[in-house]
GROMACS .gro file of N, CA and C in nm:
model
  438
    1ILE      N    1   2.952  -2.828   0.209
    1ILE     CA    2   2.909  -2.746   0.322
    1ILE      C    3   2.782  -2.804   0.383
    2ILE      N    4   2.693  -2.855   0.299
    2ILE     CA    5   2.565  -2.907   0.348
    2ILE      C    6   2.588  -3.025   0.443
    3LYS      N    7   2.677  -3.116   0.405
    3LYS     CA    8   2.705  -3.232   0.490
    3LYS      C    9   2.764  -3.187   0.624
    4TYR      N   10   2.852  -3.088   0.620
    4TYR     CA   11   2.913  -3.037   0.743
    4TYR      C   12   2.808  -2.975   0.835
    5LEU      N   13   2.718  -2.894   0.778
    5LEU     CA   14   2.613  -2.831   0.859
    5LEU      C   15   2.516  -2.934   0.915
    6GLN      N   16   2.484  -3.037   0.837
    6GLN     CA   17   2.396  -3.143   0.887
    6GLN      C   18   2.459  -3.213   1.007
    7LYS      N   19   2.587  -3.237   0.997
    7LYS     CA   20   2.659  -3.306   1.105
    7LYS      C   21   2.673  -3.215   1.227
    8GLU      N   22   2.711  -3.089   1.205
    8GLU     CA   23   2.736  -2.994   1.313
    8GLU      C   24   2.611  -2.965   1.396
    9PHE      N   25   2.499  -2.942   1.328
    9PHE     CA   26   2.376  -2.904   1.399
    9PHE      C   27   2.276  -3.018   1.407
   10SER      N   28   2.319  -3.137   1.369
   10SER     CA   29   2.239  -3.260   1.372
   10SER      C   30   2.102  -3.243   1.306
   11TYR      N   31   2.106  -3.188   1.184
   11TYR     CA   32   1.985  -3.180   1.103
   11TYR      C   33   1.962  -3.317   1.040
   12LYS      N   34   1.836  -3.359   1.033
   12LYS     CA   35   1.804  -3.488   0.973
   12LYS      C   36   1.789  -3.477   0.822
   13ASN      N   37   1.751  -3.358   0.776
   13ASN     CA   38   1.724  -3.338   0.634
   13ASN      C   39   1.799  -3.214   0.587
   14LYS      N   40   1.847  -3.214   0.464
   14LYS     CA   41   1.922  -3.099   0.415
   14LYS      C   42   1.834  -2.976   0.398
   15HIS      N   43   1.702  -2.993   0.392
   15HIS     CA   44   1.611  -2.880   0.377
   15HIS      C   45   1.587  -2.806   0.508
   16GLU      N   46   1.635  -2.861   0.620
   16GLU     CA   47   1.624  -2.794   0.749
   16GLU      C   48   1.731  -2.686   0.766
   17ILE      N   49   1.833  -2.689   0.682
   17ILE     CA   50   1.943  -2.593   0.692
   17ILE      C   51   1.893  -2.455   0.651
   18PRO      N   52   1.917  -2.351   0.733
   18PRO     CA   53   1.870  -2.217   0.697
   18PRO      C   54   1.939  -2.167   0.570
   19GLN      N   55   1.864  -2.091   0.491
   19GLN     CA   56   1.920  -2.035   0.369
   19GLN      C   57   1.861  -1.897   0.345
   20ILE      N   58   1.936  -1.815   0.273
   20ILE     CA   59   1.889  -1.681   0.239
   20ILE      C   60   1.819  -1.689   0.104
   21LYS      N   61   1.693  -1.644   0.101
   21LYS     CA   62   1.616  -1.650  -0.023
   21LYS      C   63   1.620  -1.518  -0.099
   22LYS      N   64   1.609  -1.406  -0.026
   22LYS     CA   65   1.609  -1.276  -0.092
   22LYS      C   66   1.646  -1.167   0.008
   23ILE      N   67   1.684  -1.052  -0.046
   23ILE     CA   68   1.711  -0.932   0.034
   23ILE      C   69   1.625  -0.820  -0.023
   24VAL      N   70   1.548  -0.755   0.064
   24VAL     CA   71   1.462  -0.644   0.022
   24VAL      C   72   1.518  -0.516   0.082
   25ILE      N   73   1.544  -0.417  -0.003
   25ILE     CA   74   1.592  -0.286   0.042
   25ILE      C   75   1.480  -0.186   0.018
   26ASN      N   76   1.437  -0.119   0.124
   26ASN     CA   77   1.327  -0.024   0.116
   26ASN      C   78   1.376   0.113   0.158
   27MET      N   79   1.344   0.213   0.079
   27MET     CA   80   1.381   0.351   0.112
   27MET      C   81   1.253   0.434   0.112
   28GLY      N   82   1.205   0.470   0.229
   28GLY     CA   83   1.087   0.554   0.240
   28GLY      C   84   1.127   0.700   0.229
   29VAL      N   85   1.055   0.774   0.148
   29VAL     CA   86   1.089   0.914   0.124
   29VAL      C   87   0.968   0.999   0.161
   30GLY      N   88   0.968   1.051   0.282
   30GLY     CA   89   0.857   1.133   0.329
   30GLY      C   90   0.851   1.268   0.263
   31GLU      N   91   0.966   1.320   0.218
   31GLU     CA   92   0.969   1.452   0.154
   31GLU      C   93   0.904   1.451   0.017
   32ALA      N   94   0.875   1.332  -0.036
   32ALA     CA   95   0.816   1.321  -0.170
   32ALA      C   96   0.675   1.378  -0.176
   33ILE      N   97   0.613   1.397  -0.060
   33ILE     CA   98   0.478   1.455  -0.057
   33ILE      C   99   0.483   1.599  -0.109
   34ALA      N  100   0.585   1.674  -0.066
   34ALA     CA  101   0.597   1.814  -0.107
   34ALA      C  102   0.664   1.829  -0.244
   35ASP      N  103   0.765   1.746  -0.272
   35ASP     CA  104   0.842   1.760  -0.396
   35ASP      C  105   0.856   1.623  -0.462
   36SER      N  106   0.799   1.606  -0.579
   36SER     CA  107   0.800   1.475  -0.644
   36SER      C  108   0.936   1.441  -0.705
   37LYS      N  109   1.026   1.539  -0.721
   37LYS     CA  110   1.158   1.512  -0.776
   37LYS      C  111   1.246   1.432  -0.679
   38VAL      N  112   1.213   1.437  -0.551
   38VAL     CA  113   1.291   1.367  -0.449
   38VAL      C  114   1.286   1.217  -0.472
   39ILE      N  115   1.174   1.167  -0.521
   39ILE     CA  116   1.159   1.024  -0.549
   39ILE      C  117   1.260   0.979  -0.654
   40ASN      N  118   1.282   1.061  -0.757
   40ASN     CA  119   1.378   1.026  -0.862
   40ASN      C  120   1.519   1.015  -0.806
   41ASN      N  121   1.557   1.104  -0.715
   41ASN     CA  122   1.689   1.096  -0.653
   41ASN      C  123   1.702   0.970  -0.568
   42ALA      N  124   1.597   0.933  -0.496
   42ALA     CA  125   1.600   0.811  -0.416
   42ALA      C  126   1.611   0.687  -0.506
   43VAL      N  127   1.540   0.688  -0.618
   43VAL     CA  128   1.547   0.577  -0.713
   43VAL      C  129   1.689   0.565  -0.769
   44ASN      N  130   1.751   0.678  -0.803
   44ASN     CA  131   1.889   0.675  -0.855
   44ASN      C  132   1.986   0.621  -0.751
   45ASP      N  133   1.971   0.664  -0.625
   45ASP     CA  134   2.059   0.614  -0.518
   45ASP      C  135   2.043   0.464  -0.501
   46LEU      N  136   1.920   0.417  -0.497
   46LEU     CA  137   1.894   0.275  -0.477
   46LEU      C  138   1.941   0.192  -0.596
   47THR      N  139   1.934   0.249  -0.715
   47THR     CA  140   1.985   0.180  -0.834
   47THR      C  141   2.136   0.162  -0.825
   48LEU      N  142   2.206   0.266  -0.781
   48LEU     CA  143   2.351   0.257  -0.765
   48LEU      C  144   2.390   0.155  -0.658
   49ILE      N  145   2.316   0.154  -0.548
   49ILE     CA  146   2.349   0.065  -0.437
   49ILE      C  147   2.323  -0.081  -0.473
   50SER      N  148   2.208  -0.107  -0.536
   50SER     CA  149   2.167  -0.246  -0.558
   50SER      C  150   2.207  -0.301  -0.695
   51GLY      N  151   2.229  -0.214  -0.793
   51GLY     CA  152   2.259  -0.263  -0.927
   51GLY      C  153   2.134  -0.308  -1.001
   52GLN      N  154   2.019  -0.269  -0.953
   52GLN     CA  155   1.892  -0.311  -1.011
   52GLN      C  156   1.793  -0.196  -0.998
   53LYS      N  157   1.703  -0.182  -1.095
   53LYS     CA  158   1.608  -0.070  -1.092
   53LYS      C  159   1.500  -0.096  -0.987
   54PRO      N  160   1.479  -0.002  -0.894
   54PRO     CA  161   1.378  -0.022  -0.790
   54PRO      C  162   1.236   0.006  -0.839
   55VAL      N  163   1.141  -0.041  -0.761
   55VAL     CA  164   0.999  -0.018  -0.786
   55VAL      C  165   0.955   0.095  -0.695
   56VAL      N  166   0.882   0.191  -0.750
   56VAL     CA  167   0.830   0.303  -0.670
   56VAL      C  168   0.709   0.252  -0.592
   57THR      N  169   0.708   0.276  -0.459
   57THR     CA  170   0.597   0.232  -0.376
   57THR      C  171   0.496   0.345  -0.361
   58LEU      N  172   0.370   0.307  -0.356
   58LEU     CA  173   0.260   0.403  -0.348
   58LEU      C  174   0.190   0.391  -0.213
   59ALA      N  175   0.130   0.501  -0.169
   59ALA     CA  176   0.053   0.500  -0.045
   59ALA      C  177  -0.073   0.417  -0.063
   60ARG      N  178  -0.104   0.332   0.034
   60ARG     CA  179  -0.222   0.247   0.024
   60ARG      C  180  -0.350   0.320   0.062
   61LYS      N  181  -0.337   0.415   0.156
   61LYS     CA  182  -0.456   0.491   0.196
   61LYS      C  183  -0.418   0.634   0.231
   62SER      N  184  -0.515   0.721   0.231
   62SER     CA  185  -0.492   0.862   0.260
   62SER      C  186  -0.481   0.884   0.411
   63ILE      N  187  -0.387   0.972   0.450
   63ILE     CA  188  -0.372   1.012   0.590
   63ILE      C  189  -0.366   1.164   0.591
   64ALA      N  190  -0.470   1.225   0.645
   64ALA     CA  191  -0.484   1.371   0.637
   64ALA      C  192  -0.377   1.443   0.718
   65THR      N  193  -0.337   1.388   0.833
   65THR     CA  194  -0.238   1.458   0.917
   65THR      C  195  -0.103   1.468   0.849
   66PHE      N  196  -0.070   1.373   0.761
   66PHE     CA  197   0.056   1.378   0.688
   66PHE      C  198   0.041   1.441   0.550
   67LYS      N  199  -0.079   1.490   0.518
   67LYS     CA  200  -0.111   1.544   0.386
   67LYS      C  201  -0.081   1.442   0.276
   68LEU      N  202  -0.117   1.319   0.305
   68LEU     CA  203  -0.088   1.207   0.216
   68LEU      C  204  -0.217   1.159   0.151
   69ARG      N  205  -0.213   1.140   0.021
   69ARG     CA  206  -0.329   1.091  -0.053
   69ARG      C  207  -0.300   0.950  -0.104
   70GLU      N  208  -0.407   0.877  -0.129
   70GLU     CA  209  -0.394   0.742  -0.179
   70GLU      C  210  -0.324   0.743  -0.316
   71ASN      N  211  -0.237   0.645  -0.338
   71ASN     CA  212  -0.160   0.627  -0.462
   71ASN      C  213  -0.055   0.735  -0.486
   72MET      N  214  -0.016   0.810  -0.383
   72MET     CA  215   0.096   0.903  -0.397
   72MET      C  216   0.227   0.825  -0.386
   73LYS      N  217   0.329   0.869  -0.457
   73LYS     CA  218   0.460   0.805  -0.450
   73LYS      C  219   0.526   0.843  -0.317
   74ILE      N  220   0.559   0.741  -0.236
   74ILE     CA  221   0.616   0.769  -0.103
   74ILE      C  222   0.748   0.697  -0.077
   75GLY      N  223   0.799   0.623  -0.172
   75GLY     CA  224   0.924   0.552  -0.149
   75GLY      C  225   0.958   0.462  -0.266
   76CYS      N  226   1.063   0.381  -0.246
   76CYS     CA  227   1.100   0.283  -0.347
   76CYS      C  228   1.163   0.163  -0.279
   77LYS      N  229   1.155   0.050  -0.346
   77LYS     CA  230   1.211  -0.073  -0.291
   77LYS      C  231   1.265  -0.159  -0.403
   78VAL      N  232   1.357  -0.246  -0.365
   78VAL     CA  233   1.415  -0.338  -0.463
   78VAL      C  234   1.433  -0.474  -0.394
   79THR      N  235   1.405  -0.580  -0.468
   79THR     CA  236   1.420  -0.716  -0.416
   79THR      C  237   1.534  -0.782  -0.492
   80LEU      N  238   1.634  -0.828  -0.418
   80LEU     CA  239   1.751  -0.891  -0.478
   80LEU      C  240   1.745  -1.042  -0.455
   81ARG      N  241   1.775  -1.118  -0.557
   81ARG     CA  242   1.779  -1.263  -0.547
   81ARG      C  243   1.904  -1.315  -0.617
   82LYS      N  244   1.942  -1.438  -0.583
   82LYS     CA  245   2.052  -1.512  -0.644
   82LYS      C  246   2.184  -1.434  -0.641
   83ASP      N  247   2.250  -1.417  -0.756
   83ASP     CA  248   2.385  -1.360  -0.758
   83ASP      C  249   2.389  -1.216  -0.709
   84ARG      N  250   2.293  -1.134  -0.749
   84ARG     CA  251   2.291  -0.995  -0.704
   84ARG      C  252   2.273  -0.986  -0.553
   85MET      N  253   2.197  -1.078  -0.497
   85MET     CA  254   2.175  -1.081  -0.353
   85MET      C  255   2.307  -1.108  -0.281
   86TYR      N  256   2.382  -1.207  -0.327
   86TYR     CA  257   2.509  -1.240  -0.262
   86TYR      C  258   2.613  -1.130  -0.283
   87ASP      N  259   2.614  -1.067  -0.400
   87ASP     CA  260   2.705  -0.955  -0.424
   87ASP      C  261   2.675  -0.840  -0.329
   88PHE      N  262   2.546  -0.808  -0.313
   88PHE     CA  263   2.507  -0.700  -0.222
   88PHE      C  264   2.542  -0.735  -0.078
   89LEU      N  265   2.515  -0.858  -0.037
   89LEU     CA  266   2.544  -0.899   0.100
   89LEU      C  267   2.693  -0.890   0.131
   90GLU      N  268   2.776  -0.927   0.033
   90GLU     CA  269   2.921  -0.918   0.050
   90GLU      C  270   2.965  -0.772   0.064
   91ARG      N  271   2.914  -0.684  -0.022
   91ARG     CA  272   2.948  -0.541  -0.012
   91ARG      C  273   2.897  -0.481   0.118
   92LEU      N  274   2.780  -0.525   0.162
   92LEU     CA  275   2.723  -0.474   0.287
   92LEU      C  276   2.811  -0.509   0.406
   93VAL      N  277   2.851  -0.635   0.415
   93VAL     CA  278   2.927  -0.682   0.531
   93VAL      C  279   3.072  -0.634   0.528
   94ILE      N  280   3.134  -0.636   0.411
   94ILE     CA  281   3.277  -0.606   0.403
   94ILE      C  282   3.305  -0.456   0.391
   95VAL      N  283   3.220  -0.383   0.317
   95VAL     CA  284   3.249  -0.242   0.290
   95VAL      C  285   3.160  -0.146   0.369
   96ALA      N  286   3.028  -0.166   0.361
   96ALA     CA  287   2.935  -0.065   0.414
   96ALA      C  288   2.927  -0.064   0.566
   97LEU      N  289   2.906  -0.179   0.628
   97LEU     CA  290   2.888  -0.181   0.774
   97LEU      C  291   3.010  -0.132   0.851
   98PRO      N  292   3.134  -0.161   0.807
   98PRO     CA  293   3.248  -0.102   0.879
   98PRO      C  294   3.255   0.050   0.869
   99ARG      N  295   3.188   0.110   0.770
   99ARG     CA  296   3.189   0.256   0.755
   99ARG      C  297   3.080   0.325   0.836
  100VAL      N  298   2.990   0.247   0.900
  100VAL     CA  299   2.883   0.305   0.981
  100VAL      C  300   2.943   0.358   1.110
  101LYS      N  301   2.906   0.483   1.145
  101LYS     CA  302   2.959   0.543   1.267
  101LYS      C  303   2.901   0.472   1.389
  102GLU      N  304   2.984   0.445   1.487
  102GLU     CA  305   2.944   0.383   1.613
  102GLU      C  306   2.865   0.255   1.593
  103PHE      N  307   2.911   0.169   1.504
  103PHE     CA  308   2.844   0.041   1.480
  103PHE      C  309   2.883  -0.057   1.589
  104ARG      N  310   2.784  -0.107   1.663
  104ARG     CA  311   2.809  -0.197   1.775
  104ARG      C  312   2.754  -0.338   1.750
  105GLY      N  313   2.724  -0.367   1.626
  105GLY     CA  314   2.668  -0.498   1.595
  105GLY      C  315   2.517  -0.490   1.588
  106PHE      N  316   2.455  -0.606   1.568
  106PHE     CA  317   2.310  -0.613   1.555
  106PHE      C  318   2.248  -0.670   1.681
  107SER      N  319   2.124  -0.634   1.703
  107SER     CA  320   2.048  -0.686   1.816
  107SER      C  321   1.977  -0.815   1.775
  108TYR      N  322   1.964  -0.907   1.868
  108TYR     CA  323   1.890  -1.029   1.837
  108TYR      C  324   1.741  -1.000   1.821
  109LYS      N  325   1.697  -0.883   1.867
  109LYS     CA  326   1.557  -0.843   1.854
  109LYS      C  327   1.522  -0.808   1.709
  110SER      N  328   1.622  -0.798   1.623
  110SER     CA  329   1.596  -0.767   1.482
  110SER      C  330   1.537  -0.886   1.407
  111PHE      N  331   1.542  -1.004   1.467
  111PHE     CA  332   1.481  -1.122   1.405
  111PHE      C  333   1.333  -1.126   1.438
  112ASP      N  334   1.251  -1.160   1.339
  112ASP     CA  335   1.109  -1.180   1.369
  112ASP      C  336   1.086  -1.329   1.397
  113GLY      N  337   0.965  -1.368   1.419
  113GLY     CA  338   0.935  -1.506   1.456
  113GLY      C  339   0.958  -1.606   1.345
  114LYS      N  340   0.969  -1.560   1.222
  114LYS     CA  341   0.984  -1.651   1.109
  114LYS      C  342   1.127  -1.661   1.059
  115GLY      N  343   1.221  -1.597   1.126
  115GLY     CA  344   1.361  -1.606   1.087
  115GLY      C  345   1.408  -1.497   0.994
  116ASN      N  346   1.326  -1.397   0.967
  116ASN     CA  347   1.368  -1.284   0.884
  116ASN      C  348   1.447  -1.186   0.970
  117PHE      N  349   1.546  -1.124   0.910
  117PHE     CA  350   1.633  -1.031   0.982
  117PHE      C  351   1.620  -0.893   0.919
  118THR      N  352   1.581  -0.793   0.998
  118THR     CA  353   1.559  -0.658   0.947
  118THR      C  354   1.639  -0.559   1.028
  119PHE      N  355   1.705  -0.467   0.959
  119PHE     CA  356   1.777  -0.360   1.026
  119PHE      C  357   1.774  -0.237   0.937
  120GLY      N  358   1.806  -0.123   0.995
  120GLY     CA  359   1.804   0.001   0.920
  120GLY      C  360   1.939   0.068   0.917
  121LEU      N  361   1.966   0.139   0.810
  121LEU     CA  362   2.085   0.223   0.799
  121LEU      C  363   2.038   0.367   0.793
  122LYS      N  364   2.104   0.456   0.866
  122LYS     CA  365   2.059   0.594   0.874
  122LYS      C  366   2.104   0.678   0.755
  123GLU      N  367   2.207   0.633   0.684
  123GLU     CA  368   2.255   0.713   0.571
  123GLU      C  369   2.301   0.621   0.458
  124GLN      N  370   2.276   0.666   0.336
  124GLN     CA  371   2.312   0.585   0.220
  124GLN      C  372   2.457   0.605   0.178
  125ILE      N  373   2.526   0.700   0.239
  125ILE     CA  374   2.663   0.731   0.196
  125ILE      C  375   2.766   0.630   0.247
  126VAL      N  376   2.723   0.529   0.326
  126VAL     CA  377   2.817   0.426   0.369
  126VAL      C  378   2.854   0.334   0.254
  127PHE      N  379   2.776   0.336   0.147
  127PHE     CA  380   2.808   0.256   0.029
  127PHE      C  381   2.901   0.335  -0.061
  128PRO      N  382   3.008   0.273  -0.112
  128PRO     CA  383   3.106   0.346  -0.193
  128PRO      C  384   3.051   0.391  -0.329
  129GLU      N  385   2.940   0.335  -0.374
  129GLU     CA  386   2.883   0.373  -0.504
  129GLU      C  387   2.820   0.512  -0.500
  130ILE      N  388   2.784   0.558  -0.381
  130ILE     CA  389   2.719   0.689  -0.366
  130ILE      C  390   2.826   0.796  -0.351
  131ASN      N  391   2.826   0.893  -0.442
  131ASN     CA  392   2.920   1.004  -0.435
  131ASN      C  393   2.861   1.111  -0.343
  132TYR      N  394   2.934   1.146  -0.239
  132TYR     CA  395   2.884   1.238  -0.137
  132TYR      C  396   2.850   1.375  -0.196
  133ASP      N  397   2.923   1.418  -0.296
  133ASP     CA  398   2.902   1.551  -0.355
  133ASP      C  399   2.776   1.557  -0.443
  134LYS      N  400   2.729   1.443  -0.493
  134LYS     CA  401   2.618   1.443  -0.587
  134LYS      C  402   2.482   1.415  -0.524
  135ILE      N  403   2.477   1.387  -0.393
  135ILE     CA  404   2.347   1.360  -0.332
  135ILE      C  405   2.283   1.489  -0.283
  136ASP      N  406   2.150   1.493  -0.284
  136ASP     CA  407   2.080   1.613  -0.239
  136ASP      C  408   2.056   1.611  -0.089
  137THR      N  409   2.028   1.495  -0.032
  137THR     CA  410   2.007   1.483   0.113
  137THR      C  411   2.042   1.342   0.157
  138ILE      N  412   2.069   1.327   0.284
  138ILE     CA  413   2.103   1.196   0.338
  138ILE      C  414   1.973   1.123   0.371
  139ARG      N  415   1.960   1.002   0.319
  139ARG     CA  416   1.841   0.921   0.341
  139ARG      C  417   1.879   0.788   0.403
  140GLY      N  418   1.789   0.734   0.481
  140GLY     CA  419   1.810   0.603   0.539
  140GLY      C  420   1.739   0.496   0.458
  141MET      N  421   1.760   0.371   0.499
  141MET     CA  422   1.694   0.261   0.429
  141MET      C  423   1.678   0.144   0.524
  142ASP      N  424   1.579   0.062   0.496
  142ASP     CA  425   1.556  -0.061   0.571
  142ASP      C  426   1.600  -0.178   0.485
  143ILE      N  427   1.673  -0.271   0.547
  143ILE     CA  428   1.721  -0.388   0.475
  143ILE      C  429   1.665  -0.511   0.545
  144THR      N  430   1.596  -0.596   0.471
  144THR     CA  431   1.538  -0.718   0.525
  144THR      C  432   1.600  -0.837   0.454
  145ILE      N  433   1.655  -0.928   0.532
  145ILE     CA  434   1.714  -1.051   0.478
  145ILE      C  435   1.617  -1.164   0.509
  146VAL      N  436   1.563  -1.225   0.404
  146VAL     CA  437   1.462  -1.330   0.419
  146VAL      C  438   1.525  -1.465   0.391
   0.00000   0.00000   0.00000
């Protein structure tokens, strides 16, 4: 494949060929300020989706208008690399994205200047691992492909 891509796009070096290094899935949980049990449900959902235990993210600074204090649990994230990354990407493209309501494709504006691609999903139930009857609320997530 590398030789074909070098020839097709006239790359001089094989290291110029774009490659996926990691996928980061972030689930921000604003309701965790009022109820700390919500974070555990988000962690369980993200564990089922990614197949890997997520890291709980903490607030970096206090924001009085949101009743947010420094070091409060406000979300969770997971970084996928190598085989798990490709397994997740395959499930995302083949299973999850076709189940998204009114999916019209991605915008080119989702790319940043460094070649990272970020998009959001409004509900976690598009993944078949999530049982609709067992979730407490519908949560969205941000997916970044680096």
